[in-house]
């Protein structure tokens, strides 16, 4: 093994939220304070040995290396977006498939979904896969071995969660009208033009419908760009400062522990605005306002 710090948010993704000096601001929600002004994408949003498992009696970081392999294609695609080399490359069937795959892998990779992942795997009916999927020379749907391993082998369970669940739990079907459901947006209203992100970066309208892509999704790609999805055709619109403000507050609200961004002063304003919303269940109303704009 030669790796210890395993990111659950890829470094290439976090690069889109750095300042010109390559640093990134980190607000710790647990301690209600900003961390030192020395962080870079390399030093945030990781856990030690997160993807280290025991295989045949020996510890291995092969899962971390596998993430490195699949991230290459995603990284290239995100670079196209950030460099504005978008046109047909993003809102094309190939681009949409990459977006769906990225969302699926990122979703199951997040530590904030640990409890949900355990519950999901425990209730998963593997028999429906029949002979469609093979793991360790076993048909997933026709053997009890896989189910037993999910219960007794923590290393296999982590592997299954990271690399099998994204493939079997999300619908990657490309439909004829998908091209009208995904949109690229440039956020540059002159006031809130530094979108933040967090350790829970996918904004999802309806958690239970995301696997079938029957829920609206907002995916910030950089501090000035985002991709949005709606099961219905998305309206063509330019987002104003009101939308950007609410979006920033929603990103902060759903952060599990770490709120990340480029501009510390703007992040402070976002936090202050959210914490002083004079209504109960502010997240519910923020989500409604933001997703109703799509």
GROMACS .gro file of C-alpha atoms in nm:
model
  294
    1UNK     CA    1   0.000   0.000   0.000
    2UNK     CA    2   0.122   0.349  -0.076
    3UNK     CA    3  -0.178   0.573  -0.002
    4UNK     CA    4  -0.341   0.678   0.324
    5UNK     CA    5  -0.550   0.992   0.265
    6UNK     CA    6  -0.844   0.876   0.057
    7UNK     CA    7  -1.071   1.150  -0.080
    8UNK     CA    8  -1.446   1.100  -0.090
    9UNK     CA    9  -1.473   1.417  -0.300
   10UNK     CA   10  -1.218   1.397  -0.585
   11UNK     CA   11  -0.935   1.649  -0.590
   12UNK     CA   12  -1.008   1.734  -0.953
   13UNK     CA   13  -1.360   1.841  -0.851
   14UNK     CA   14  -1.237   2.061  -0.565
   15UNK     CA   15  -0.998   2.241  -0.802
   16UNK     CA   16  -1.300   2.423  -0.942
   17UNK     CA   17  -1.353   2.600  -0.609
   18UNK     CA   18  -1.001   2.724  -0.537
   19UNK     CA   19  -0.876   3.081  -0.546
   20UNK     CA   20  -0.602   3.202  -0.780
   21UNK     CA   21  -0.336   3.085  -0.532
   22UNK     CA   22  -0.473   2.732  -0.536
   23UNK     CA   23  -0.614   2.746  -0.184
   24UNK     CA   24  -0.962   2.670  -0.063
   25UNK     CA   25  -1.157   2.799   0.235
   26UNK     CA   26  -1.300   2.545   0.480
   27UNK     CA   27  -1.573   2.612   0.737
   28UNK     CA   28  -1.621   2.342   0.999
   29UNK     CA   29  -1.992   2.326   1.091
   30UNK     CA   30  -1.923   2.105   1.393
   31UNK     CA   31  -1.700   2.367   1.557
   32UNK     CA   32  -1.866   2.668   1.390
   33UNK     CA   33  -1.541   2.817   1.266
   34UNK     CA   34  -1.314   2.848   0.965
   35UNK     CA   35  -1.007   2.632   0.954
   36UNK     CA   36  -0.660   2.768   0.877
   37UNK     CA   37  -0.613   2.949   0.549
   38UNK     CA   38  -0.370   2.688   0.417
   39UNK     CA   39  -0.599   2.423   0.269
   40UNK     CA   40  -0.576   2.296  -0.087
   41UNK     CA   41  -0.782   2.024  -0.259
   42UNK     CA   42  -0.518   1.776  -0.143
   43UNK     CA   43  -0.577   1.851   0.227
   44UNK     CA   44  -0.958   1.848   0.252
   45UNK     CA   45  -1.250   1.605   0.227
   46UNK     CA   46  -1.066   1.281   0.282
   47UNK     CA   47  -1.055   1.010   0.548
   48UNK     CA   48  -0.751   0.809   0.640
   49UNK     CA   49  -0.763   0.460   0.486
   50UNK     CA   50  -1.124   0.509   0.381
   51UNK     CA   51  -1.074   0.270   0.087
   52UNK     CA   52  -0.830   0.031   0.253
   53UNK     CA   53  -0.978  -0.316   0.289
   54UNK     CA   54  -0.854  -0.662   0.381
   55UNK     CA   55  -0.830  -0.900   0.087
   56UNK     CA   56  -0.710  -1.258   0.132
   57UNK     CA   57  -0.583  -1.168   0.477
   58UNK     CA   58  -0.382  -0.864   0.364
   59UNK     CA   59  -0.460  -0.492   0.369
   60UNK     CA   60  -0.480  -0.332   0.027
   61UNK     CA   61  -0.560   0.011  -0.118
   62UNK     CA   62  -0.664  -0.132  -0.455
   63UNK     CA   63  -1.004   0.035  -0.427
   64UNK     CA   64  -0.838   0.376  -0.404
   65UNK     CA   65  -0.638   0.294  -0.717
   66UNK     CA   66  -0.955   0.184  -0.892
   67UNK     CA   67  -1.116   0.517  -0.810
   68UNK     CA   68  -0.812   0.683  -0.966
   69UNK     CA   69  -0.876   0.493  -1.288
   70UNK     CA   70  -1.244   0.575  -1.323
   71UNK     CA   71  -1.191   0.939  -1.223
   72UNK     CA   72  -0.978   1.002  -1.532
   73UNK     CA   73  -1.275   1.011  -1.770
   74UNK     CA   74  -1.483   1.220  -1.530
   75UNK     CA   75  -1.194   1.462  -1.481
   76UNK     CA   76  -1.153   1.512  -1.855
   77UNK     CA   77  -1.524   1.580  -1.892
   78UNK     CA   78  -1.537   1.831  -1.605
   79UNK     CA   79  -1.234   2.007  -1.757
   80UNK     CA   80  -1.430   2.055  -2.080
   81UNK     CA   81  -1.706   2.224  -1.882
   82UNK     CA   82  -1.473   2.448  -1.684
   83UNK     CA   83  -1.279   2.554  -1.993
   84UNK     CA   84  -1.613   2.635  -2.158
   85UNK     CA   85  -1.535   2.389  -2.435
   86UNK     CA   86  -1.890   2.268  -2.394
   87UNK     CA   87  -2.124   2.311  -2.688
   88UNK     CA   88  -2.223   1.961  -2.803
   89UNK     CA   89  -1.979   1.777  -2.574
   90UNK     CA   90  -2.186   1.831  -2.258
   91UNK     CA   91  -2.547   1.821  -2.358
   92UNK     CA   92  -2.500   1.519  -2.581
   93UNK     CA   93  -2.592   1.158  -2.512
   94UNK     CA   94  -2.231   1.073  -2.430
   95UNK     CA   95  -2.204   1.372  -2.197
   96UNK     CA   96  -2.531   1.289  -2.023
   97UNK     CA   97  -2.420   0.929  -1.968
   98UNK     CA   98  -2.099   1.055  -1.805
   99UNK     CA   99  -2.301   1.290  -1.583
  100UNK     CA  100  -2.529   1.008  -1.471
  101UNK     CA  101  -2.232   0.783  -1.399
  102UNK     CA  102  -2.047   1.053  -1.207
  103UNK     CA  103  -2.354   1.130  -0.994
  104UNK     CA  104  -2.402   0.758  -0.917
  105UNK     CA  105  -2.042   0.698  -0.811
  106UNK     CA  106  -2.022   1.022  -0.612
  107UNK     CA  107  -2.351   0.950  -0.436
  108UNK     CA  108  -2.242   0.615  -0.293
  109UNK     CA  109  -1.894   0.745  -0.211
  110UNK     CA  110  -2.011   1.000   0.046
  111UNK     CA  111  -1.961   0.915   0.417
  112UNK     CA  112  -2.277   1.111   0.502
  113UNK     CA  113  -2.472   0.829   0.334
  114UNK     CA  114  -2.311   0.548   0.536
  115UNK     CA  115  -2.626   0.457   0.727
  116UNK     CA  116  -2.841   0.476   0.413
  117UNK     CA  117  -2.595   0.256   0.222
  118UNK     CA  118  -2.601  -0.012   0.492
  119UNK     CA  119  -2.981  -0.009   0.497
  120UNK     CA  120  -3.000  -0.015   0.117
  121UNK     CA  121  -2.765  -0.313   0.082
  122UNK     CA  122  -2.938  -0.504   0.360
  123UNK     CA  123  -3.274  -0.478   0.184
  124UNK     CA  124  -3.141  -0.524  -0.171
  125UNK     CA  125  -3.309  -0.807  -0.362
  126UNK     CA  126  -3.020  -0.956  -0.557
  127UNK     CA  127  -3.233  -1.227  -0.716
  128UNK     CA  128  -3.371  -0.977  -0.969
  129UNK     CA  129  -3.030  -0.960  -1.137
  130UNK     CA  130  -3.032  -1.330  -1.229
  131UNK     CA  131  -2.738  -1.394  -1.460
  132UNK     CA  132  -2.692  -1.028  -1.558
  133UNK     CA  133  -2.407  -0.963  -1.313
  134UNK     CA  134  -2.109  -1.179  -1.213
  135UNK     CA  135  -1.883  -1.118  -0.911
  136UNK     CA  136  -1.603  -1.358  -0.822
  137UNK     CA  137  -1.737  -1.604  -1.080
  138UNK     CA  138  -2.077  -1.605  -0.907
  139UNK     CA  139  -2.403  -1.496  -1.064
  140UNK     CA  140  -2.521  -1.227  -0.825
  141UNK     CA  141  -2.886  -1.322  -0.861
  142UNK     CA  142  -2.841  -1.698  -0.833
  143UNK     CA  143  -2.618  -1.750  -0.533
  144UNK     CA  144  -2.637  -1.690  -0.161
  145UNK     CA  145  -2.262  -1.633  -0.146
  146UNK     CA  146  -2.280  -1.264  -0.236
  147UNK     CA  147  -2.553  -1.194   0.019
  148UNK     CA  148  -2.355  -1.375   0.288
  149UNK     CA  149  -2.039  -1.183   0.201
  150UNK     CA  150  -2.227  -0.853   0.227
  151UNK     CA  151  -2.321  -0.948   0.581
  152UNK     CA  152  -1.992  -1.094   0.704
  153UNK     CA  153  -1.710  -0.935   0.500
  154UNK     CA  154  -1.670  -0.561   0.563
  155UNK     CA  155  -1.408  -0.527   0.290
  156UNK     CA  156  -1.630  -0.687   0.027
  157UNK     CA  157  -1.925  -0.479   0.148
  158UNK     CA  158  -1.723  -0.159   0.096
  159UNK     CA  159  -1.614  -0.274  -0.251
  160UNK     CA  160  -1.975  -0.360  -0.339
  161UNK     CA  161  -2.097  -0.022  -0.219
  162UNK     CA  162  -1.832   0.176  -0.408
  163UNK     CA  163  -1.826  -0.003  -0.742
  164UNK     CA  164  -2.129  -0.231  -0.776
  165UNK     CA  165  -2.410  -0.024  -0.622
  166UNK     CA  166  -2.357   0.269  -0.862
  167UNK     CA  167  -2.404   0.030  -1.154
  168UNK     CA  168  -2.709  -0.156  -1.030
  169UNK     CA  169  -2.898   0.108  -0.832
  170UNK     CA  170  -2.901   0.397  -1.084
  171UNK     CA  171  -3.079   0.405  -1.418
  172UNK     CA  172  -2.830   0.494  -1.693
  173UNK     CA  173  -3.086   0.455  -1.971
  174UNK     CA  174  -3.054   0.728  -2.232
  175UNK     CA  175  -3.391   0.853  -2.346
  176UNK     CA  176  -3.476   1.055  -2.655
  177UNK     CA  177  -3.589   1.357  -2.453
  178UNK     CA  178  -3.287   1.358  -2.217
  179UNK     CA  179  -3.126   1.636  -2.419
  180UNK     CA  180  -3.396   1.879  -2.302
  181UNK     CA  181  -3.363   1.777  -1.935
  182UNK     CA  182  -2.997   1.864  -1.872
  183UNK     CA  183  -2.873   2.223  -1.883
  184UNK     CA  184  -2.543   2.404  -1.838
  185UNK     CA  185  -2.556   2.733  -1.645
  186UNK     CA  186  -2.302   3.008  -1.595
  187UNK     CA  187  -2.350   3.189  -1.262
  188UNK     CA  188  -2.210   3.538  -1.286
  189UNK     CA  189  -2.449   3.795  -1.141
  190UNK     CA  190  -2.178   4.027  -1.010
  191UNK     CA  191  -2.273   3.971  -0.645
  192UNK     CA  192  -2.288   3.599  -0.564
  193UNK     CA  193  -2.047   3.485  -0.831
  194UNK     CA  194  -1.846   3.242  -0.618
  195UNK     CA  195  -2.053   2.930  -0.570
  196UNK     CA  196  -1.941   2.723  -0.270
  197UNK     CA  197  -1.953   2.346  -0.234
  198UNK     CA  198  -1.947   2.101   0.055
  199UNK     CA  199  -1.885   1.746   0.168
  200UNK     CA  200  -2.233   1.670   0.033
  201UNK     CA  201  -2.209   1.832  -0.311
  202UNK     CA  202  -2.511   1.691  -0.495
  203UNK     CA  203  -2.827   1.897  -0.451
  204UNK     CA  204  -3.119   1.657  -0.489
  205UNK     CA  205  -3.485   1.755  -0.474
  206UNK     CA  206  -3.624   1.413  -0.380
  207UNK     CA  207  -3.383   1.166  -0.225
  208UNK     CA  208  -3.595   0.856  -0.293
  209UNK     CA  209  -3.632   0.933  -0.665
  210UNK     CA  210  -3.272   1.012  -0.752
  211UNK     CA  211  -3.181   0.653  -0.849
  212UNK     CA  212  -3.431   0.657  -1.134
  213UNK     CA  213  -3.353   1.020  -1.221
  214UNK     CA  214  -3.709   1.120  -1.139
  215UNK     CA  215  -3.586   1.399  -0.912
  216UNK     CA  216  -3.442   1.740  -0.995
  217UNK     CA  217  -3.065   1.766  -0.944
  218UNK     CA  218  -2.823   2.058  -0.923
  219UNK     CA  219  -2.456   1.978  -0.961
  220UNK     CA  220  -2.215   2.272  -0.906
  221UNK     CA  221  -1.915   2.212  -1.131
  222UNK     CA  222  -1.709   2.513  -1.029
  223UNK     CA  223  -1.751   2.839  -0.839
  224UNK     CA  224  -1.925   2.991  -1.143
  225UNK     CA  225  -2.080   2.693  -1.322
  226UNK     CA  226  -2.341   2.429  -1.260
  227UNK     CA  227  -2.531   2.154  -1.438
  228UNK     CA  228  -2.901   2.106  -1.365
  229UNK     CA  229  -3.139   1.822  -1.438
  230UNK     CA  230  -3.517   1.802  -1.430
  231UNK     CA  231  -3.743   1.506  -1.520
  232UNK     CA  232  -3.935   1.763  -1.722
  233UNK     CA  233  -3.777   1.987  -1.983
  234UNK     CA  234  -3.578   2.263  -1.813
  235UNK     CA  235  -3.675   2.622  -1.870
  236UNK     CA  236  -3.425   2.840  -2.050
  237UNK     CA  237  -3.334   3.110  -1.801
  238UNK     CA  238  -3.056   3.318  -1.655
  239UNK     CA  239  -3.029   3.293  -1.278
  240UNK     CA  240  -3.033   3.621  -1.090
  241UNK     CA  241  -2.874   3.724  -0.759
  242UNK     CA  242  -3.177   3.604  -0.560
  243UNK     CA  243  -3.145   3.252  -0.697
  244UNK     CA  244  -2.767   3.248  -0.645
  245UNK     CA  245  -2.809   3.362  -0.284
  246UNK     CA  246  -3.063   3.092  -0.205
  247UNK     CA  247  -2.851   2.831  -0.382
  248UNK     CA  248  -2.547   2.925  -0.173
  249UNK     CA  249  -2.752   2.900   0.146
  250UNK     CA  250  -2.888   2.559   0.043
  251UNK     CA  251  -2.535   2.432  -0.024
  252UNK     CA  252  -2.437   2.544   0.326
  253UNK     CA  253  -2.751   2.397   0.483
  254UNK     CA  254  -2.698   2.048   0.343
  255UNK     CA  255  -2.325   2.035   0.418
  256UNK     CA  256  -2.266   1.750   0.661
  257UNK     CA  257  -1.955   1.888   0.832
  258UNK     CA  258  -1.752   2.094   0.585
  259UNK     CA  259  -1.862   2.399   0.388
  260UNK     CA  260  -1.607   2.476   0.115
  261UNK     CA  261  -1.551   2.780  -0.102
  262UNK     CA  262  -1.328   3.034  -0.271
  263UNK     CA  263  -1.425   3.355  -0.096
  264UNK     CA  264  -1.426   3.354   0.286
  265UNK     CA  265  -1.611   3.686   0.319
  266UNK     CA  266  -1.889   3.569   0.091
  267UNK     CA  267  -1.909   3.238   0.280
  268UNK     CA  268  -1.949   3.431   0.606
  269UNK     CA  269  -2.240   3.624   0.455
  270UNK     CA  270  -2.403   3.302   0.337
  271UNK     CA  271  -2.372   3.145   0.683
  272UNK     CA  272  -2.508   3.457   0.852
  273UNK     CA  273  -2.801   3.482   0.613
  274UNK     CA  274  -2.897   3.119   0.663
  275UNK     CA  275  -2.856   3.113   1.040
  276UNK     CA  276  -3.081   3.419   1.069
  277UNK     CA  277  -3.370   3.295   0.855
  278UNK     CA  278  -3.670   3.363   1.082
  279UNK     CA  279  -3.869   3.051   0.991
  280UNK     CA  280  -3.881   2.690   1.104
  281UNK     CA  281  -3.758   2.426   0.858
  282UNK     CA  282  -3.568   2.676   0.646
  283UNK     CA  283  -3.409   2.398   0.439
  284UNK     CA  284  -3.749   2.282   0.313
  285UNK     CA  285  -3.844   2.628   0.186
  286UNK     CA  286  -3.498   2.691   0.039
  287UNK     CA  287  -3.510   2.364  -0.153
  288UNK     CA  288  -3.856   2.442  -0.283
  289UNK     CA  289  -3.758   2.790  -0.401
  290UNK     CA  290  -3.436   2.672  -0.565
  291UNK     CA  291  -3.581   2.370  -0.743
  292UNK     CA  292  -3.896   2.553  -0.848
  293UNK     CA  293  -3.662   2.776  -1.051
  294UNK     CA  294  -3.568   2.484  -1.277
   0.00000   0.00000   0.00000
